[in-house]
Coordinates of C-alpha atoms (C1' of nucleotides) in Angstrom, one line a residue:
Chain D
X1 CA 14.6 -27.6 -3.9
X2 CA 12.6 -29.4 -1.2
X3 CA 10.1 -26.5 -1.2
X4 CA 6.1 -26.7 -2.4
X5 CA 5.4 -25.6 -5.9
X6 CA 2.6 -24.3 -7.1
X7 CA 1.0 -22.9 -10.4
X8 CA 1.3 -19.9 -11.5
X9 CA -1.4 -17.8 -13.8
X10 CA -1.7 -15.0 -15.5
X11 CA -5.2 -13.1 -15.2
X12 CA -5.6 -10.0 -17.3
X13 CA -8.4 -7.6 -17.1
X14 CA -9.2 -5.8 -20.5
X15 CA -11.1 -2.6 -20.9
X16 CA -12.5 -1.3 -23.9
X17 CA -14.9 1.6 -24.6
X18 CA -18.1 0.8 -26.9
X19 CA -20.6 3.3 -27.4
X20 CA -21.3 4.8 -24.0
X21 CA -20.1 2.4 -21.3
X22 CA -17.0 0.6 -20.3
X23 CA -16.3 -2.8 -21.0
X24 CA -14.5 -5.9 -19.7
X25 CA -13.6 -9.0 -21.7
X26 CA -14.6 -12.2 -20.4
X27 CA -14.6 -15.9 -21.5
X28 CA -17.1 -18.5 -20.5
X29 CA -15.1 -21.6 -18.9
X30 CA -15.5 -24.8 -21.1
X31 CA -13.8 -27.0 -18.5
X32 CA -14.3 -27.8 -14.3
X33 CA -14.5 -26.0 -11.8
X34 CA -17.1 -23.2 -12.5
X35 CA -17.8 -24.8 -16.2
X36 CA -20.2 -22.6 -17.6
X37 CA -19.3 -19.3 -15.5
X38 CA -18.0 -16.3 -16.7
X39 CA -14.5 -15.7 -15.8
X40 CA -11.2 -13.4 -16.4
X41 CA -9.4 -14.7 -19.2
X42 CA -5.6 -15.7 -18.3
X43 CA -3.8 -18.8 -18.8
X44 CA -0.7 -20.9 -17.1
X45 CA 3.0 -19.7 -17.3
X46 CA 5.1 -20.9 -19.3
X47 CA 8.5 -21.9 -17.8
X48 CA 10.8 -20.0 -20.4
X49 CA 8.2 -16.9 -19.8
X50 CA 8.3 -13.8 -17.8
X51 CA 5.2 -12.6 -16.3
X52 CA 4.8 -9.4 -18.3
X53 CA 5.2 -12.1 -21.8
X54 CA 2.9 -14.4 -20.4
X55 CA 0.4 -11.4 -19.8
X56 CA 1.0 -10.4 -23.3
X57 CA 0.2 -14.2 -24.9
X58 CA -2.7 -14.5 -23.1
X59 CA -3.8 -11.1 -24.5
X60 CA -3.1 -11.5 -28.4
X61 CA -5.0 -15.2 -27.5
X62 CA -7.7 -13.6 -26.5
X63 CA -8.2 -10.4 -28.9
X64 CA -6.3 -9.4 -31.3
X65 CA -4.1 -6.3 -31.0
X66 CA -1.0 -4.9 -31.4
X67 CA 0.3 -2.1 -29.1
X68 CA -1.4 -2.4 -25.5
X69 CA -1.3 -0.8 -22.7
X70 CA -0.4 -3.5 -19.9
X71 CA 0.2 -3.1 -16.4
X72 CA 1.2 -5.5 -13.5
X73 CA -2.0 -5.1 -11.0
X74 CA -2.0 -7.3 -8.1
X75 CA -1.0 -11.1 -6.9
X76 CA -3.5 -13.0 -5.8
X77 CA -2.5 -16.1 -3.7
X78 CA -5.5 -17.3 -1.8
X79 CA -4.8 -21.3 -0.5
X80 CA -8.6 -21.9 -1.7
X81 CA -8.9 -19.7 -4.3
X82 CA -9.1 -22.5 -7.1
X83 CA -10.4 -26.2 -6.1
X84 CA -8.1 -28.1 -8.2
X85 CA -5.1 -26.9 -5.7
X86 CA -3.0 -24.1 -5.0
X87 CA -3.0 -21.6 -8.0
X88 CA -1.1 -18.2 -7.3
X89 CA -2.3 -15.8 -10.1
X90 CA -0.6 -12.7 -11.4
X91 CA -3.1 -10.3 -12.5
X92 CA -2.5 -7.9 -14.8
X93 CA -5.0 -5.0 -16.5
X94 CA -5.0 -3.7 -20.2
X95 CA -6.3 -1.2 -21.7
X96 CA -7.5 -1.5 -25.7
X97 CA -8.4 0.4 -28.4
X98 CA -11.5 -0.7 -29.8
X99 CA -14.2 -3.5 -29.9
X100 CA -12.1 -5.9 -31.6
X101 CA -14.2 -9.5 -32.1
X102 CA -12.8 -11.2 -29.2
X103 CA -11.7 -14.9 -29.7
X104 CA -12.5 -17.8 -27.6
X105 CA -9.3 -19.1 -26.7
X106 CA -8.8 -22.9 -26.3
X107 CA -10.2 -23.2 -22.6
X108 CA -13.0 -21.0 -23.4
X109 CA -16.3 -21.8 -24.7
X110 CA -17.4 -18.2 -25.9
X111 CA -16.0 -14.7 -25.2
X112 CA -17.8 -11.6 -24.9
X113 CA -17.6 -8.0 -24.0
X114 CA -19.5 -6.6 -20.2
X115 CA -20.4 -3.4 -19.3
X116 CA -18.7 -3.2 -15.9
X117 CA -22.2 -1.9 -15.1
X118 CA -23.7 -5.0 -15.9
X119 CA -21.3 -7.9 -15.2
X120 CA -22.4 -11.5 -14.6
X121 CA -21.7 -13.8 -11.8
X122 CA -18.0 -14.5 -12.0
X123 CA -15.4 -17.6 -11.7
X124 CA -13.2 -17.9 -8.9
X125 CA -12.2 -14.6 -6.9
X126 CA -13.0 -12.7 -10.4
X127 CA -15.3 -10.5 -8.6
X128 CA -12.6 -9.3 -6.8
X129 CA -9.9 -8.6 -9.4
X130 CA -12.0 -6.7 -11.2
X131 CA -13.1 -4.6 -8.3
X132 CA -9.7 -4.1 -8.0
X133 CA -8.8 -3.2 -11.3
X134 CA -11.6 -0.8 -12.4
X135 CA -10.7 1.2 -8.7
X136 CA -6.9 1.2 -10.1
X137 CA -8.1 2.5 -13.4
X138 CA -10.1 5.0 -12.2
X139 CA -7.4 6.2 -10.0
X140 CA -4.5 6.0 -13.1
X141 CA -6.4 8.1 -14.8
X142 CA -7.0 10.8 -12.6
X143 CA -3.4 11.3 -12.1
X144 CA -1.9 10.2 -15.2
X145 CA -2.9 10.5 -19.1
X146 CA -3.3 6.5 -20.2
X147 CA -7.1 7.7 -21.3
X148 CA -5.4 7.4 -25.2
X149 CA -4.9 4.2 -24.8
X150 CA -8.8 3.2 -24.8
X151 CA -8.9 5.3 -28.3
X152 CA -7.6 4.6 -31.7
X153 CA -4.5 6.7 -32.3
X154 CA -6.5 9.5 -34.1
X155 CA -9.2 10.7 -31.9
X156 CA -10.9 14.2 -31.3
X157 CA -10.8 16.3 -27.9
X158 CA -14.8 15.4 -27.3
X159 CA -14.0 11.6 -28.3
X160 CA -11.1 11.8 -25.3
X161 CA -13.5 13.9 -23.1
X162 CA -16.1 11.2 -23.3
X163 CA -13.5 8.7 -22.7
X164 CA -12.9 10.1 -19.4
X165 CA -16.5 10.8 -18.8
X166 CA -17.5 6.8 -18.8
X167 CA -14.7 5.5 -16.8
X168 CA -14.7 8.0 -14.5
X169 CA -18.5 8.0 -14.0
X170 CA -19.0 12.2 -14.0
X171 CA -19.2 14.6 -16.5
X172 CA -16.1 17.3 -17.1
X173 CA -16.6 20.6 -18.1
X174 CA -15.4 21.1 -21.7
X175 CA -13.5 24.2 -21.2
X176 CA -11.3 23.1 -18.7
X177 CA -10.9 19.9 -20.1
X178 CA -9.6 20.9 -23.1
X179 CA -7.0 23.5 -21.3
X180 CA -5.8 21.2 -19.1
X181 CA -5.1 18.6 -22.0
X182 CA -3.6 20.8 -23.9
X183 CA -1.6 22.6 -21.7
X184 CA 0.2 19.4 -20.4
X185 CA 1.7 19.2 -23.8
X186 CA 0.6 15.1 -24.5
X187 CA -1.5 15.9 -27.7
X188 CA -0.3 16.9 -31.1
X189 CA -2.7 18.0 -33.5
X190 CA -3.2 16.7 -36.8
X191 CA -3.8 18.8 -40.0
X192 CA -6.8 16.3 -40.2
X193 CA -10.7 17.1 -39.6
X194 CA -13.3 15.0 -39.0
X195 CA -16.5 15.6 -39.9
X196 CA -19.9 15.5 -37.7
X197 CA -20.3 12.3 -36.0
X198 CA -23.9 12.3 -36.4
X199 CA -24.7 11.9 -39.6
X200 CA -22.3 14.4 -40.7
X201 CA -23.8 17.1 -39.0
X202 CA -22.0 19.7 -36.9
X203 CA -18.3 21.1 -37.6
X204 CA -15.6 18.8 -38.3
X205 CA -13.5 18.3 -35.2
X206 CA -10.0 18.6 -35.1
X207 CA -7.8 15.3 -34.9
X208 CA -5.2 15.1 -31.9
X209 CA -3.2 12.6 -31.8
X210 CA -1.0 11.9 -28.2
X211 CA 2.9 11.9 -27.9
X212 CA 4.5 8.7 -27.4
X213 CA 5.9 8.0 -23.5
X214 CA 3.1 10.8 -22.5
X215 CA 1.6 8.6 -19.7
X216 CA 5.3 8.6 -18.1
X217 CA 5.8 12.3 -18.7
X218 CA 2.8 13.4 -16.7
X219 CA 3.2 10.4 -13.9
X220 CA 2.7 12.7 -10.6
X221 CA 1.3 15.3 -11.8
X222 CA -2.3 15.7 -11.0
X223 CA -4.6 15.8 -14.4
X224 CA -8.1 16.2 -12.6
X225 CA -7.6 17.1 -9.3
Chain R
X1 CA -2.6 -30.4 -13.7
X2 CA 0.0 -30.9 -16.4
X3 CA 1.0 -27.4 -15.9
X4 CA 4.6 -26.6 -15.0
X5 CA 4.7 -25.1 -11.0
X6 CA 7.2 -22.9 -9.5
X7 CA 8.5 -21.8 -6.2
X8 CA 6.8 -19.1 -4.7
X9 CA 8.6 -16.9 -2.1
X10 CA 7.7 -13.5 -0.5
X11 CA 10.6 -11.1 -0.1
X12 CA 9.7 -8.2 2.4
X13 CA 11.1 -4.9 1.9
X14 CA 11.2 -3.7 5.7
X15 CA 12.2 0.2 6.5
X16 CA 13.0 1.9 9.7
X17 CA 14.3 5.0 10.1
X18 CA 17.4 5.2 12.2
X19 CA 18.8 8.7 13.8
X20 CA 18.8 10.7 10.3
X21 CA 18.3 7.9 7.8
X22 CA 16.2 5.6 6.0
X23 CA 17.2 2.3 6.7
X24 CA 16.4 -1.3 5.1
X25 CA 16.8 -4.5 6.6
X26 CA 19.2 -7.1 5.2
X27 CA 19.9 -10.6 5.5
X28 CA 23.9 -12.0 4.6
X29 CA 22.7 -15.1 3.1
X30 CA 24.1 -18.3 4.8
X31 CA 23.7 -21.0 1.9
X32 CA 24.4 -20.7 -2.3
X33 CA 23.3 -19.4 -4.7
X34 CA 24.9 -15.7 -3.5
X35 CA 26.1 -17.0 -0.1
X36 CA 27.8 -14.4 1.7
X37 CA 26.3 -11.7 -0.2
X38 CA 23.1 -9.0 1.2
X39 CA 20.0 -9.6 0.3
X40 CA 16.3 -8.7 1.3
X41 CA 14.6 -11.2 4.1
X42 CA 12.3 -13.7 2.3
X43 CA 11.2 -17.0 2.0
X44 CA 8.9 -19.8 0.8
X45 CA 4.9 -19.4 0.6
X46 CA 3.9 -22.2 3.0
X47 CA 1.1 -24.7 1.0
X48 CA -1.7 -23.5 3.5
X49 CA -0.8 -19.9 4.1
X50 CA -2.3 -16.8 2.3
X51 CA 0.4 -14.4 0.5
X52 CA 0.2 -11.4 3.1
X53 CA 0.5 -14.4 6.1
X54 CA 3.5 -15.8 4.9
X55 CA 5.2 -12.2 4.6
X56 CA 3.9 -11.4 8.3
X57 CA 4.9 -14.4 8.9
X58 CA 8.4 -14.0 7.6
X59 CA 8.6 -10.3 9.0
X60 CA 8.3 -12.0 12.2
X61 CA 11.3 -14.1 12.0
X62 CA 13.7 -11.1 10.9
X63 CA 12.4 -8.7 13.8
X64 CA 10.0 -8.8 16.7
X65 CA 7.3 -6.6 15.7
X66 CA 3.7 -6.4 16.7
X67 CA 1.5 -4.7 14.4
X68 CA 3.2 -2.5 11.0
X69 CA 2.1 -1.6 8.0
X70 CA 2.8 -4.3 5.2
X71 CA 1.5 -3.4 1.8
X72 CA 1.6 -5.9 -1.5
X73 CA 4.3 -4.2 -3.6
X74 CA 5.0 -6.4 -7.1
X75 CA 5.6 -9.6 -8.5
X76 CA 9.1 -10.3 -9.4
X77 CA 8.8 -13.6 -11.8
X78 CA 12.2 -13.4 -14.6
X79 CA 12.7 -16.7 -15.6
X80 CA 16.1 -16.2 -15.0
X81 CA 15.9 -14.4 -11.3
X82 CA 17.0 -17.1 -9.5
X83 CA 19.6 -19.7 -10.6
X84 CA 18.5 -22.6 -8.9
X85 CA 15.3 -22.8 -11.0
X86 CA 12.1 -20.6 -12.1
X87 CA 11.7 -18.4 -8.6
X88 CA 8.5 -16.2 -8.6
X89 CA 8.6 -13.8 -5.7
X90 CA 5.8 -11.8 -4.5
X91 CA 7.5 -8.6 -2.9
X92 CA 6.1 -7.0 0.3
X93 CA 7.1 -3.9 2.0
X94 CA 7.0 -2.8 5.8
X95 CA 7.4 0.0 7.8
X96 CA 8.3 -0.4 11.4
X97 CA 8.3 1.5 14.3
X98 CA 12.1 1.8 15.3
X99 CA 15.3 -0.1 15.4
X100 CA 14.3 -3.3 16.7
X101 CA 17.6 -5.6 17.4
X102 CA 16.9 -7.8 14.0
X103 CA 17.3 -11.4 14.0
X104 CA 19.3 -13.5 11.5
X105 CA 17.0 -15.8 10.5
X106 CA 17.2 -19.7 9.7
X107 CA 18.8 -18.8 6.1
X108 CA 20.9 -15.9 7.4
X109 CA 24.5 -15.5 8.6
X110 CA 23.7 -12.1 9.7
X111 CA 21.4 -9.3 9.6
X112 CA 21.5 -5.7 9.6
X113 CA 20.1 -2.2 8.9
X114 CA 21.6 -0.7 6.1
X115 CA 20.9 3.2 5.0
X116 CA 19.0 3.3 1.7
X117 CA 22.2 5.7 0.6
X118 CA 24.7 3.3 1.1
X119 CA 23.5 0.0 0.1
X120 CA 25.9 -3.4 -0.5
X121 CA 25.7 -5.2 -3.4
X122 CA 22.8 -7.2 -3.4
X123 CA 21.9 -10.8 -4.6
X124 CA 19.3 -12.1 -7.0
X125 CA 17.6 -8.9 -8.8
X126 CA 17.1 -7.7 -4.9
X127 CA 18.2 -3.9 -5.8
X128 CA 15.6 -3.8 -8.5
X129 CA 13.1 -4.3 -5.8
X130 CA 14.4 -2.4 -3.4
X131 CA 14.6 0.5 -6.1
X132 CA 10.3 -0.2 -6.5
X133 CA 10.1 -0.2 -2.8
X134 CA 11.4 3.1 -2.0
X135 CA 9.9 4.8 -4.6
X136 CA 6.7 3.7 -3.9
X137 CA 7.4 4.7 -0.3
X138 CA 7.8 8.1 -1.2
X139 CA 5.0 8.1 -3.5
X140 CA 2.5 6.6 -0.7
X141 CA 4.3 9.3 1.5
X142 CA 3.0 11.8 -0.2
X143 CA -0.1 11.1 -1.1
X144 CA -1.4 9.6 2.3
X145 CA -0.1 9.1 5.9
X146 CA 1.6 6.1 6.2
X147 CA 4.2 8.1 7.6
X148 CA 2.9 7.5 11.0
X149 CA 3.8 4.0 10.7
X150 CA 7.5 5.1 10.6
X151 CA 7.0 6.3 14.5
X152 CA 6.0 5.2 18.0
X153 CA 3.0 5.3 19.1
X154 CA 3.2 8.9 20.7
X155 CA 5.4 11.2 18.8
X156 CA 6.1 15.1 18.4
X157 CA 5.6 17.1 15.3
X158 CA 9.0 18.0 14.8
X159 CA 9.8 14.0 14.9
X160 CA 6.9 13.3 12.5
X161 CA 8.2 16.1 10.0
X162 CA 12.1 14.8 10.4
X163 CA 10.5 11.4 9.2
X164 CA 8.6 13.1 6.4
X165 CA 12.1 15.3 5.5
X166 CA 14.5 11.8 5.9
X167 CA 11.8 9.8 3.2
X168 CA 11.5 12.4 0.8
X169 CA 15.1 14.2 1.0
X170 CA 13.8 17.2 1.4
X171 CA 13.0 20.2 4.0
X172 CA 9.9 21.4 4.5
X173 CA 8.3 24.0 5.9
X174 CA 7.4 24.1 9.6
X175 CA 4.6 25.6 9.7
X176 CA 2.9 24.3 6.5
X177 CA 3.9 20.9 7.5
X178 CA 1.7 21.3 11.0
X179 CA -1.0 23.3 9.5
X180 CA -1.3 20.2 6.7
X181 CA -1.6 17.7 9.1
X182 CA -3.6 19.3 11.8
X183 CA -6.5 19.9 9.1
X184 CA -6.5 16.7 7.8
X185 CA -7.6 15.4 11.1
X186 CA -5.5 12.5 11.2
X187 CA -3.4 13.2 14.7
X188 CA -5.1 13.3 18.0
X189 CA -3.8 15.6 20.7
X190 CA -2.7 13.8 23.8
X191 CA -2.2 16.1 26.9
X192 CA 1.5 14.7 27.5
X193 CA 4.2 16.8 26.9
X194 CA 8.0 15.6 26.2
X195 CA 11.2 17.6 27.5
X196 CA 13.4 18.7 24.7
X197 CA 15.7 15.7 23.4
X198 CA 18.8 17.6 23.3
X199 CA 19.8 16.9 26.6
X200 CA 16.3 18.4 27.9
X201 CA 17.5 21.7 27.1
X202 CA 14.6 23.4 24.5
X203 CA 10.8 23.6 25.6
X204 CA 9.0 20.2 26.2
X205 CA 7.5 19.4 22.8
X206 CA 3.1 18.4 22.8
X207 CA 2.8 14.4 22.0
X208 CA 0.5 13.6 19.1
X209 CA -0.9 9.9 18.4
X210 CA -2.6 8.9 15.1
X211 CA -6.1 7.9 14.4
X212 CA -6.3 4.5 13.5
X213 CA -7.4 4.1 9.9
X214 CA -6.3 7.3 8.9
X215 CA -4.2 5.7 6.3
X216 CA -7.5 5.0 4.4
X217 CA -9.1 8.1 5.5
X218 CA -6.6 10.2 3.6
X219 CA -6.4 8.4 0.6
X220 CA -6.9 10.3 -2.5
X221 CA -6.3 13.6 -0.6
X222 CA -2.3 14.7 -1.6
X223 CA -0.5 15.7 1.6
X224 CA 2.8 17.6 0.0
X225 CA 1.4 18.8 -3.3
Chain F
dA1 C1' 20.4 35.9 30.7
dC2 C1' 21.0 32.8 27.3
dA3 C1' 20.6 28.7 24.6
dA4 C1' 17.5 25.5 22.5
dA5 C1' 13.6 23.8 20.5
dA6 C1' 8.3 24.6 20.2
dG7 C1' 4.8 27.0 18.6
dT8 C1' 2.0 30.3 15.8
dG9 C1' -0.6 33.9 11.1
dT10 C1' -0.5 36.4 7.1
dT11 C1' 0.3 37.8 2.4
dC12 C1' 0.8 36.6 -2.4
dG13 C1' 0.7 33.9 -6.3
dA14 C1' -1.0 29.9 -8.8
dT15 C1' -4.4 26.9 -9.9
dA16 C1' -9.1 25.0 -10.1
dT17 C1' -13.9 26.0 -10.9
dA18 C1' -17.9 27.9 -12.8
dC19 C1' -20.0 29.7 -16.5
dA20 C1' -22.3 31.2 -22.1
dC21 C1' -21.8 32.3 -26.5
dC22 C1' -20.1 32.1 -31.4
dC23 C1' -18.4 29.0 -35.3
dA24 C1' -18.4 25.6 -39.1
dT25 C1' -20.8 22.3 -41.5
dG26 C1' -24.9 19.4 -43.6
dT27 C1' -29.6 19.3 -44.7
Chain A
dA1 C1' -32.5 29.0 -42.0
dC2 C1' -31.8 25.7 -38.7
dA3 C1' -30.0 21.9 -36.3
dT4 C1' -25.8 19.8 -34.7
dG5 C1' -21.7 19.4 -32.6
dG6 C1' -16.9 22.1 -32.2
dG7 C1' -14.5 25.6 -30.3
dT8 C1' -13.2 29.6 -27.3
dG9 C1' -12.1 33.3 -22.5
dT10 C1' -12.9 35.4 -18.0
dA11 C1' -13.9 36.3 -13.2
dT12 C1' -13.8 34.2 -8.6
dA13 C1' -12.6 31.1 -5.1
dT14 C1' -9.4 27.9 -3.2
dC15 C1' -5.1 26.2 -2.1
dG16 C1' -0.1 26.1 -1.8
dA17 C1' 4.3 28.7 -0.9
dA18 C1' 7.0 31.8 1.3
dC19 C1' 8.3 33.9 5.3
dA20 C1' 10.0 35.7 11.2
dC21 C1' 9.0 36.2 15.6
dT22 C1' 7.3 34.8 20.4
dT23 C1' 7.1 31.1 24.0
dT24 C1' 8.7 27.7 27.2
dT25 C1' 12.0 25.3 29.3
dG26 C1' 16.9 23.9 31.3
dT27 C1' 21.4 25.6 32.5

DNA sequence: ACAAAAGTGTTCGATATACACCCATGT
DNA sequence: ACATGGGTGTATATCGAACACTTTTGT
């Protein structure tokens, strides 16, 4: 074909919960341009790749996990968007379960967990893809139920309230959180109990887990209106 | 870079609605791979045009439109898509204001409206986009105004609710629908009136315009719960 | 006068919101 | 016994759904 080509990336925004803030996933560039800057993790596509595998490679590269949420987000194709020449990238956000030690991956010189309250100057049109994703998770999880995915499979109803509570920046009334879980028929309780977070004080809570294709089940209908 | 590049195209989704159905414009491709066969508008990202240029760009070729709504709908990249090598389409989709004559473009034997409920066969994976297309349409339909964009400038509320009842397939209530849309103060009055389209028989019917913006303005705020 | 389409309010049920106390456990 | 966090119900306000008649015009 006599047509320009151009590269191709895959950018993936990762969220993760630690302690009482939401958290991104970035790398520190070892190599030109913006050596030294903070960045998005993602990486070139591989010819015999689809987007969504790519996505996935860059992910286990950069953290390992199993099971992810992953989710196509937006394509950024900006002629100046990256100095060395015309780099389309396909960005795509992920949500994880925990605070796994993140890995430097081979362009990276360190990697490292950000409070989205607190990010650093970033790489590129970073800034903006991660505006973009944290206003797409924010808006996922009002209408649909993909808060399980930022908590390991066994969690408690106060564990998921909190969840919500740090990415959505508010606080939720217990009651009606609860009902409104519950009554949308994602969670399955356990027989299991866990006991007092702090220090073992309080009364064990009850485990819940969440039924497998619930964030499809509830697509549309409102969760927190 | 030593990285492998691809072609990027942008394939643009464009809906009208015609009498009493949702139409899509489709290009009879002139040259292989799929010659002869119906396929959505598209072509190559130019080296020195943004994503969203080249697909207004592209729009204009098909059909001579001024301003319309064009919204980033996914990234299409199966290694597999497109026979004559690694294709990575960014898909776009338009609504337009009426039944403007289309245009067969440079790569087209032929171009024409089709109804969304009686589509041809289609060529590359074009019917899985234009599957995505319309169902985000009616999602976005119902959850903020673009609906508008489907109309003239100046339009009646009877025509804006048949627009509403052709995307979504379903009647709605008259009186509900005007009270909706009247309190979301998205319309503006205009003091013209129009005579009844069935051969002028019927009373003449208020004209309504939109606010500019109100697409944004209504965002979050569910129209048709 | 009649045919055709525009316009207009109210009632009822469902759902969201606000709110405070008792329960189980560890120390 | 007390400190800590888990768990539960009800009353009120708001919003959506259902529903039928009057008005204005052309013929």
């Amino acid at each position: 074909m006599e047509f320009a080509k151009y590269s191709v990336t895959v950018d993936i925004v990762i969220f993760s919960l630690h302690q009482t803030a939401l958290n991104v996933l970035l790398i520190r560039r070892a190599a030109a341009p913006h050596k030294g800057k903070w960045a998005i993790p993602g990486g070139f596509v591989n010819s015999n790749e689809s987007l969504a595998t790519a996505a996935r490679r860059e992910l286990k590269e950069e953290t390992d996990v199993g099971e992810v949420y992953l989710e196509q987000l937006y394509t950024f194709g900006e002629p100046k968007r990256d100095p060395r020449g015309r780099v389309i990238t396909v960005a795509y956000f992920a949500l994880v379960t925990r605070a796994l030690a993140p890995r430097a991956g081979t362009d990276a010189a360190e990697a490292a967990w950000y409070s989205v309250n607190a990010l650093p100057e970033l790489a590129f049109d970073h800034a903006e893809i991660l505006k973009y994703a944290l206003q797409r998770l924010r808006y996922k999880l009002e209408y649909t139920a993909v808060g399980f995915e930022l908590l390991p499979n066994e969690f408690t109803l106060t564990e998921l309230q909190t969840a919500y509570e740090i990415v959505l920046g508010e606080t939720l009334d217990k009651r009606n959180f609860r009902r409104r879980l519950l009554e949308a028929g994602i969670l399955v309780e356990t027989s299991k109990f866990r006991p007092g977070s702090d220090e073992g004080r309080g009364r064990p809570a009850q485990l819940y887990r969440y039924k497998k294709n619930a964030v499809t089940e509830v697509k549309a209908r409102r969760l927190f209106p």
